[in-house]
Amino acid sequence: MIRDFADLFLNQTSCDVHFRLQGVVMGAHVVILTARSSVFAAMFKCDMEESKTRKVVIEDIEPEVFRQLLHYLYTGTCPLLEMKSITRDLCVAADKYDVETLKKECVDILLVQLDVSNSIATLVWSHLHSITTLFDASLKCIALNGPTVCFLPEWKDLTHDYPDLCLMATQHMIKIKVYGVSSVSCESDCGGADCETDLWETEVQNVFQTTSEIDCETDGDWLEFPEQIRRIASLIKM
């Protein structure tokens, strides 16, 4: 049955609605779209122009991303789901058309793809799109790899464009410095984004104690912090 539905879409057989995206036209079937998406259901059941003309212009989604979205509505699968160039946009499209299962699959893939090199970009993107699980994983990845992350070119952009996120990431780095990571074990490439550890459930009572109150802020240890982190932490202590 899934193969038959896939053929129905891929062969563009008896389509009763057409989408135009950047000069590309794709046909689909209203009965399938309305059954699989509450947004499409509202679009074609209400007294909207699309329900009358059965022609829809979409300007904010790339043609291939929308093709994958439609393929998922017909078959429950996306052939290009794991392509790094498409997963984020597909997640946004799934959210726009209320396809929650596809959105979850996209988030799961992005969690697998998360590593040190893309942790800052993923943090910002997940923040802008309110994806909590991915945001938390990105924050952990950055915190556990602070000495590396803060020397990436993206770190400077983060401090300039998203100072609140930079501050949050820095605070988590300092948690790592204060409590240590000897008990943290992680098999993921990010070095800790998927770790389950009591460190993240611990309530920090006074991270910014004086040098006489906490061992990790002796002169030797404190100098291990990258300069940008030390500057921000000093401002916080003031």
Short mmCIF file of C-alpha atoms in Angstrom, two decimals:
data_model
loop_
_atom_site.label_atom_id
_atom_site.label_comp_id
_atom_site.label_asym_id
_atom_site.label_seq_id
_atom_site.Cartn_x
_atom_site.Cartn_y
_atom_site.Cartn_z
CA MET A 1 0.00 0.00 0.00
CA ILE A 2 2.84 2.37 0.86
CA ARG A 3 4.48 1.64 -2.48
CA ASP A 4 1.21 2.35 -4.26
CA PHE A 5 0.80 5.66 -2.47
CA ALA A 6 4.41 6.55 -3.31
CA ASP A 7 3.76 5.81 -6.98
CA LEU A 8 0.62 7.91 -6.84
CA PHE A 9 2.68 10.91 -5.77
CA LEU A 10 5.83 10.26 -7.79
CA ASN A 11 3.90 9.66 -11.01
CA GLN A 12 1.66 12.67 -10.32
CA THR A 13 -1.43 10.63 -11.14
CA SER A 14 -4.87 12.34 -11.04
CA CYS A 15 -3.65 15.24 -8.87
CA ASP A 16 -6.39 17.65 -7.82
CA VAL A 17 -4.17 20.35 -6.26
CA HIS A 18 -0.93 21.93 -7.52
CA PHE A 19 1.81 23.75 -5.63
CA ARG A 20 4.16 26.24 -7.25
CA LEU A 21 7.56 26.78 -5.63
CA GLN A 22 10.19 28.91 -7.35
CA GLY A 23 8.90 27.95 -10.79
CA VAL A 24 8.55 24.26 -9.91
CA VAL A 25 5.04 22.76 -9.95
CA MET A 26 4.11 19.71 -7.87
CA GLY A 27 0.78 17.95 -7.85
CA ALA A 28 -0.86 16.26 -4.88
CA HIS A 29 -4.21 14.91 -3.68
CA VAL A 30 -6.36 16.90 -1.29
CA VAL A 31 -7.80 13.85 0.45
CA ILE A 32 -4.31 12.69 1.50
CA LEU A 33 -3.07 16.14 2.49
CA THR A 34 -6.11 16.88 4.64
CA ALA A 35 -5.90 13.49 6.34
CA ARG A 36 -2.25 13.96 7.25
CA SER A 37 -1.95 17.66 8.10
CA SER A 38 -4.29 19.85 10.11
CA VAL A 39 -2.93 22.90 8.31
CA PHE A 40 -3.76 21.49 4.89
CA ALA A 41 -7.13 20.38 6.25
CA ALA A 42 -7.93 23.93 7.29
CA MET A 43 -6.61 25.30 3.99
CA PHE A 44 -8.85 23.15 1.80
CA LYS A 45 -11.93 22.92 3.99
CA CYS A 46 -12.36 26.60 4.76
CA ASP A 47 -13.58 29.25 2.35
CA MET A 48 -10.07 30.11 1.21
CA GLU A 49 -8.86 30.85 -2.28
CA GLU A 50 -6.74 27.68 -2.30
CA SER A 51 -9.82 25.53 -1.66
CA LYS A 52 -11.48 27.03 -4.75
CA THR A 53 -8.62 27.23 -7.23
CA ARG A 54 -6.65 24.22 -5.95
CA LYS A 55 -3.52 26.20 -6.78
CA VAL A 56 -1.11 27.13 -3.99
CA VAL A 57 1.98 29.34 -4.24
CA ILE A 58 4.64 28.67 -1.60
CA GLU A 59 7.51 31.14 -1.34
CA ASP A 60 9.30 30.22 1.89
CA ILE A 61 10.23 26.56 1.26
CA GLU A 62 12.74 25.11 -1.18
CA PRO A 63 11.19 22.81 -3.82
CA GLU A 64 13.15 19.73 -2.74
CA VAL A 65 12.27 20.28 0.92
CA PHE A 66 8.58 20.51 0.06
CA ARG A 67 8.86 17.43 -2.16
CA GLN A 68 10.25 15.49 0.81
CA LEU A 69 7.43 16.79 3.01
CA LEU A 70 4.80 15.60 0.52
CA HIS A 71 6.57 12.26 0.14
CA TYR A 72 6.34 11.83 3.91
CA LEU A 73 2.62 12.62 3.91
CA TYR A 74 2.06 9.87 1.34
CA THR A 75 4.42 7.21 2.68
CA GLY A 76 5.64 8.08 6.17
CA THR A 77 9.24 8.20 4.91
CA CYS A 78 11.68 10.82 3.60
CA PRO A 79 14.42 9.52 1.29
CA LEU A 80 16.63 12.56 1.95
CA LEU A 81 15.85 13.02 5.64
CA GLU A 82 19.45 12.57 6.80
CA MET A 83 21.00 15.00 4.33
CA LYS A 84 22.59 17.75 6.43
CA SER A 85 21.60 20.36 3.86
CA ILE A 86 17.91 19.52 4.14
CA THR A 87 17.11 18.28 7.67
CA ARG A 88 16.74 21.68 9.34
CA ASP A 89 14.57 23.13 6.59
CA LEU A 90 12.45 19.98 6.57
CA CYS A 91 11.98 20.32 10.34
CA VAL A 92 10.74 23.90 9.87
CA ALA A 93 8.38 22.80 7.09
CA ALA A 94 7.04 19.96 9.25
CA ASP A 95 6.38 22.43 12.03
CA LYS A 96 4.65 24.86 9.67
CA TYR A 97 2.26 22.20 8.38
CA ASP A 98 1.81 20.48 11.75
CA VAL A 99 3.38 17.15 10.85
CA GLU A 100 4.60 16.36 14.35
CA THR A 101 6.00 12.89 13.64
CA LEU A 102 8.22 14.21 10.85
CA LYS A 103 9.38 17.09 13.03
CA LYS A 104 10.39 14.61 15.74
CA GLU A 105 12.30 12.48 13.24
CA CYS A 106 14.16 15.58 12.03
CA VAL A 107 15.10 16.53 15.59
CA ASP A 108 16.35 12.99 16.25
CA ILE A 109 18.56 13.19 13.17
CA LEU A 110 19.90 16.61 14.20
CA LEU A 111 20.76 15.20 17.62
CA VAL A 112 22.79 12.45 15.97
CA GLN A 113 24.51 14.96 13.70
CA LEU A 114 25.41 17.28 16.58
CA ASP A 115 29.13 17.67 17.18
CA VAL A 116 31.63 20.29 18.31
CA SER A 117 31.94 21.88 14.88
CA ASN A 118 28.21 22.63 14.53
CA SER A 119 27.28 23.00 18.20
CA ILE A 120 27.09 26.82 18.17
CA ALA A 121 25.04 26.97 14.98
CA THR A 122 22.73 24.28 16.32
CA LEU A 123 22.35 26.13 19.62
CA VAL A 124 21.27 29.32 17.85
CA TRP A 125 19.00 27.53 15.39
CA SER A 126 17.23 25.47 18.07
CA HIS A 127 16.80 28.62 20.16
CA LEU A 128 15.19 30.51 17.27
CA HIS A 129 12.82 27.62 16.56
CA SER A 130 12.10 26.73 20.21
CA ILE A 131 13.30 23.13 20.00
CA THR A 132 14.12 22.42 23.63
CA THR A 133 15.70 18.98 23.37
CA LEU A 134 18.13 20.08 20.66
CA PHE A 135 18.90 23.32 22.48
CA ASP A 136 19.75 21.48 25.71
CA ALA A 137 21.94 18.98 23.86
CA SER A 138 23.80 21.77 22.06
CA LEU A 139 24.38 23.61 25.32
CA LYS A 140 25.83 20.49 26.93
CA CYS A 141 28.06 19.86 23.93
CA ILE A 142 29.42 23.40 24.08
CA ALA A 143 29.94 23.27 27.85
CA LEU A 144 31.77 19.94 27.77
CA ASN A 145 34.02 21.14 24.95
CA GLY A 146 34.48 24.74 26.08
CA PRO A 147 38.25 25.07 25.49
CA THR A 148 37.72 24.05 21.87
CA VAL A 149 34.40 25.72 21.15
CA CYS A 150 35.35 29.18 22.40
CA PHE A 151 38.17 29.37 19.86
CA LEU A 152 35.91 28.59 16.92
CA PRO A 153 35.13 31.55 14.60
CA GLU A 154 31.43 31.09 15.41
CA TRP A 155 32.06 31.87 19.09
CA LYS A 156 32.88 35.50 18.30
CA ASP A 157 29.65 35.80 16.32
CA LEU A 158 27.75 34.27 19.23
CA THR A 159 29.13 36.82 21.67
CA HIS A 160 28.15 39.66 19.35
CA ASP A 161 24.79 38.48 17.99
CA TYR A 162 23.44 36.43 20.91
CA PRO A 163 25.06 37.64 24.14
CA ASP A 164 22.41 35.95 26.30
CA LEU A 165 23.17 32.57 24.74
CA CYS A 166 26.89 33.22 25.10
CA LEU A 167 26.43 34.01 28.77
CA MET A 168 24.40 30.84 29.30
CA ALA A 169 27.02 28.73 27.54
CA THR A 170 29.78 30.33 29.59
CA GLN A 171 27.95 29.63 32.84
CA HIS A 172 27.65 25.98 31.86
CA MET A 173 31.36 25.85 31.03
CA ILE A 174 32.11 27.16 34.50
CA LYS A 175 29.85 24.50 36.03
CA ILE A 176 32.04 21.94 34.31
CA LYS A 177 35.15 23.62 35.68
CA VAL A 178 33.74 23.80 39.19
CA TYR A 179 32.31 20.31 39.47
CA GLY A 180 34.63 18.48 37.08
CA VAL A 181 33.72 15.98 34.39
CA SER A 182 35.58 12.92 35.59
CA SER A 183 32.30 11.06 36.01
CA VAL A 184 31.00 12.03 32.58
CA SER A 185 31.10 9.35 29.92
CA CYS A 186 29.80 9.86 26.42
CA GLU A 187 30.02 7.91 23.19
CA SER A 188 28.73 10.68 20.93
CA ASP A 189 30.96 12.75 18.66
CA CYS A 190 30.04 15.91 20.49
CA GLY A 191 31.83 14.69 23.61
CA GLY A 192 28.82 14.89 25.85
CA ALA A 193 25.65 16.20 24.22
CA ASP A 194 23.74 13.01 24.96
CA CYS A 195 25.27 12.25 28.36
CA GLU A 196 23.09 11.51 31.33
CA THR A 197 24.90 12.78 34.38
CA ASP A 198 24.04 14.20 37.77
CA LEU A 199 26.12 17.24 36.89
CA TRP A 200 23.22 18.77 34.99
CA GLU A 201 20.76 18.07 37.79
CA THR A 202 22.91 19.67 40.47
CA GLU A 203 21.80 22.99 41.86
CA VAL A 204 24.70 25.42 41.75
CA GLN A 205 24.58 27.43 44.97
CA ASN A 206 27.44 29.84 44.36
CA VAL A 207 29.44 29.31 41.21
CA PHE A 208 31.22 32.63 41.50
CA GLN A 209 32.76 32.30 44.93
CA THR A 210 35.97 34.10 45.83
CA THR A 211 39.34 32.49 45.15
CA SER A 212 39.68 31.60 48.82
CA GLU A 213 36.36 29.74 48.83
CA ILE A 214 36.76 27.43 45.85
CA ASP A 215 39.68 25.34 44.71
CA CYS A 216 39.10 25.61 40.97
CA GLU A 217 39.73 29.34 40.93
CA THR A 218 43.31 29.31 42.12
CA ASP A 219 45.56 31.33 39.90
CA GLY A 220 46.82 28.27 38.04
CA ASP A 221 43.43 26.77 37.35
CA TRP A 222 41.79 30.08 36.53
CA LEU A 223 44.34 30.75 33.82
CA GLU A 224 43.24 27.56 32.09
CA PHE A 225 40.08 29.38 31.01
CA PRO A 226 40.18 30.98 27.56
CA GLU A 227 40.46 34.74 27.84
CA GLN A 228 36.91 35.43 26.63
CA ILE A 229 35.42 33.14 29.26
CA ARG A 230 37.50 34.74 32.03
CA ARG A 231 36.37 38.20 30.98
CA ILE A 232 32.68 37.26 30.99
CA ALA A 233 32.99 35.38 34.27
CA SER A 234 34.74 38.37 35.85
CA LEU A 235 31.90 40.63 34.78
CA ILE A 236 29.38 38.21 36.27
CA LYS A 237 31.25 38.14 39.58
CA MET A 238 31.15 41.94 39.74
#
